[in-house]
């Protein structure tokens, strides 16, 4: 009986919680070495894959990324800044994390779902 309880406990511990659906419009407050701004992301999630669009001070761009549990990452390319990468943690209806805006520097962001 004890062995059975140990096996069941191990099986339950190995289960992964499904990722939350990030589909929708997100407004991100961004703080960079080069200054502050706001970006809008319209995201669509299918499984662990994110696609969508960025609109902000760098214009518009297509984004692509991944979701693993409450960890999220997405990026896009910009002709002036280079590769822009957002990495964050989902907490309810907010995502908080770090951002690298290519040649414009690094910083942090907080995004809220509209």
mmCIF file of C-alpha atoms in Angstrom:
data_model
loop_
_atom_site.group_PDB
_atom_site.id
_atom_site.type_symbol
_atom_site.label_atom_id
_atom_site.label_comp_id
_atom_site.label_asym_id
_atom_site.label_seq_id
_atom_site.Cartn_x
_atom_site.Cartn_y
_atom_site.Cartn_z
ATOM 1 C CA UNK A 1 0.000 0.000 0.000
ATOM 2 C CA UNK A 2 2.789 2.395 0.897
ATOM 3 C CA UNK A 3 4.510 1.739 -2.431
ATOM 4 C CA UNK A 4 1.280 2.525 -4.271
ATOM 5 C CA UNK A 5 0.974 5.868 -2.439
ATOM 6 C CA UNK A 6 4.551 6.769 -3.339
ATOM 7 C CA UNK A 7 3.944 5.931 -7.009
ATOM 8 C CA UNK A 8 0.740 8.005 -7.095
ATOM 9 C CA UNK A 9 2.504 10.923 -5.380
ATOM 10 C CA UNK A 10 5.322 10.827 -7.929
ATOM 11 C CA UNK A 11 2.844 10.736 -10.809
ATOM 12 C CA UNK A 12 0.955 13.755 -9.447
ATOM 13 C CA UNK A 13 4.174 15.712 -8.963
ATOM 14 C CA UNK A 14 5.186 15.136 -12.577
ATOM 15 C CA UNK A 15 1.963 16.572 -14.018
ATOM 16 C CA UNK A 16 2.360 19.932 -15.736
ATOM 17 C CA UNK A 17 -0.297 22.579 -15.399
ATOM 18 C CA UNK A 18 -1.720 23.724 -18.726
ATOM 19 C CA UNK A 19 -0.608 27.159 -19.868
ATOM 20 C CA UNK A 20 -3.037 30.023 -19.579
ATOM 21 C CA UNK A 21 -4.406 31.394 -22.848
ATOM 22 C CA UNK A 22 -2.646 34.679 -23.614
ATOM 23 C CA UNK A 23 -4.796 35.399 -26.672
ATOM 24 C CA UNK A 24 -5.985 38.987 -26.708
ATOM 25 C CA UNK A 25 -4.719 42.560 -26.573
ATOM 26 C CA UNK A 26 -1.992 43.468 -24.070
ATOM 27 C CA UNK A 27 -0.706 46.928 -23.144
ATOM 28 C CA UNK A 28 2.903 46.930 -21.922
ATOM 29 C CA UNK A 29 4.612 49.692 -19.948
ATOM 30 C CA UNK A 30 8.279 49.470 -20.899
ATOM 31 C CA UNK A 31 11.231 51.015 -19.022
ATOM 32 C CA UNK A 32 14.528 50.937 -20.944
ATOM 33 C CA UNK A 33 18.002 52.383 -20.488
ATOM 34 C CA UNK A 34 17.077 54.694 -23.396
ATOM 35 C CA UNK A 35 13.713 55.830 -21.962
ATOM 36 C CA UNK A 36 10.135 54.757 -21.272
ATOM 37 C CA UNK A 37 7.250 53.876 -23.555
ATOM 38 C CA UNK A 38 4.133 51.839 -24.121
ATOM 39 C CA UNK A 39 3.723 48.935 -26.520
ATOM 40 C CA UNK A 40 0.562 47.152 -27.605
ATOM 41 C CA UNK A 41 0.598 43.451 -28.454
ATOM 42 C CA UNK A 42 -2.266 41.556 -30.065
ATOM 43 C CA UNK A 43 -1.453 37.908 -29.347
ATOM 44 C CA UNK A 44 -2.918 34.592 -30.462
ATOM 45 C CA UNK A 45 -1.969 31.429 -28.599
ATOM 46 C CA UNK A 46 -2.261 27.917 -30.021
ATOM 47 C CA UNK A 47 -0.820 25.351 -27.644
ATOM 48 C CA UNK A 48 2.632 26.588 -26.615
ATOM 49 C CA UNK A 49 2.965 28.890 -29.640
ATOM 50 C CA UNK A 50 2.358 32.649 -29.673
ATOM 51 C CA UNK A 51 1.900 34.778 -32.777
ATOM 52 C CA UNK A 52 0.662 38.303 -33.207
ATOM 53 C CA UNK A 53 1.585 41.931 -33.732
ATOM 54 C CA UNK A 54 3.506 44.698 -31.973
ATOM 55 C CA UNK A 55 2.549 48.369 -32.222
ATOM 56 C CA UNK A 56 4.634 51.022 -30.495
ATOM 57 C CA UNK A 57 7.379 53.619 -30.850
ATOM 58 C CA UNK A 58 9.242 51.347 -33.272
ATOM 59 C CA UNK A 59 6.226 51.106 -35.592
ATOM 60 C CA UNK A 60 4.567 47.744 -36.246
ATOM 61 C CA UNK A 61 5.965 44.217 -36.442
ATOM 62 C CA UNK A 62 4.924 40.582 -36.382
ATOM 63 C CA UNK A 63 5.794 38.745 -33.175
ATOM 64 C CA UNK A 64 6.402 35.068 -32.447
ATOM 65 C CA UNK A 65 7.006 33.290 -29.176
ATOM 66 C CA UNK A 66 6.303 30.469 -26.750
ATOM 67 C CA UNK A 67 4.427 29.801 -23.526
ATOM 68 C CA UNK A 68 5.575 27.198 -21.013
ATOM 69 C CA UNK A 69 3.406 27.110 -17.900
ATOM 70 C CA UNK A 70 3.463 30.669 -16.569
ATOM 71 C CA UNK A 71 6.693 31.545 -18.435
ATOM 72 C CA UNK A 72 6.297 33.463 -21.684
ATOM 73 C CA UNK A 73 8.729 34.737 -24.301
ATOM 74 C CA UNK A 74 8.167 36.532 -27.594
ATOM 75 C CA UNK A 75 10.254 38.558 -30.008
ATOM 76 C CA UNK A 76 10.244 40.620 -33.184
ATOM 77 C CA UNK A 77 12.752 42.207 -35.550
ATOM 78 C CA UNK A 78 13.108 45.953 -36.097
ATOM 79 C CA UNK A 79 15.229 47.607 -38.794
ATOM 80 C CA UNK A 80 16.567 50.275 -36.408
ATOM 81 C CA UNK A 81 16.869 48.431 -33.081
ATOM 82 C CA UNK A 82 17.523 44.854 -34.227
ATOM 83 C CA UNK A 83 15.992 41.902 -32.392
ATOM 84 C CA UNK A 84 13.592 42.759 -29.568
ATOM 85 C CA UNK A 85 12.960 40.026 -26.955
ATOM 86 C CA UNK A 86 10.381 40.005 -24.137
ATOM 87 C CA UNK A 87 10.662 37.385 -21.347
ATOM 88 C CA UNK A 88 8.171 37.326 -18.511
ATOM 89 C CA UNK A 89 6.063 35.532 -15.955
ATOM 90 C CA UNK A 90 2.281 35.456 -16.166
ATOM 91 C CA UNK A 91 0.553 36.397 -12.901
ATOM 92 C CA UNK A 92 -3.221 36.522 -13.335
ATOM 93 C CA UNK A 93 -3.999 39.163 -15.951
ATOM 94 C CA UNK A 94 -0.456 40.638 -15.916
ATOM 95 C CA UNK A 95 2.919 39.690 -17.300
ATOM 96 C CA UNK A 96 6.072 41.080 -15.694
ATOM 97 C CA UNK A 97 9.583 40.580 -16.944
ATOM 98 C CA UNK A 98 12.628 41.774 -18.810
ATOM 99 C CA UNK A 99 13.073 43.102 -22.316
ATOM 100 C CA UNK A 100 16.024 43.544 -24.649
ATOM 101 C CA UNK A 101 15.456 46.186 -27.330
ATOM 102 C CA UNK A 102 18.501 45.359 -29.437
ATOM 103 C CA UNK A 103 20.753 48.411 -29.797
ATOM 104 C CA UNK A 104 18.387 50.510 -27.628
ATOM 105 C CA UNK A 105 19.272 48.575 -24.481
ATOM 106 C CA UNK A 106 17.690 46.439 -21.804
ATOM 107 C CA UNK A 107 14.905 47.055 -19.340
ATOM 108 C CA UNK A 108 11.742 45.787 -17.735
ATOM 109 C CA UNK A 109 8.072 45.633 -18.660
ATOM 110 C CA UNK A 110 4.664 45.105 -17.120
ATOM 111 C CA UNK A 111 1.853 44.123 -19.463
ATOM 112 C CA UNK A 112 -1.859 44.071 -18.642
ATOM 113 C CA UNK A 113 -4.560 42.349 -20.657
ATOM 114 C CA UNK A 114 -7.164 44.766 -21.997
#
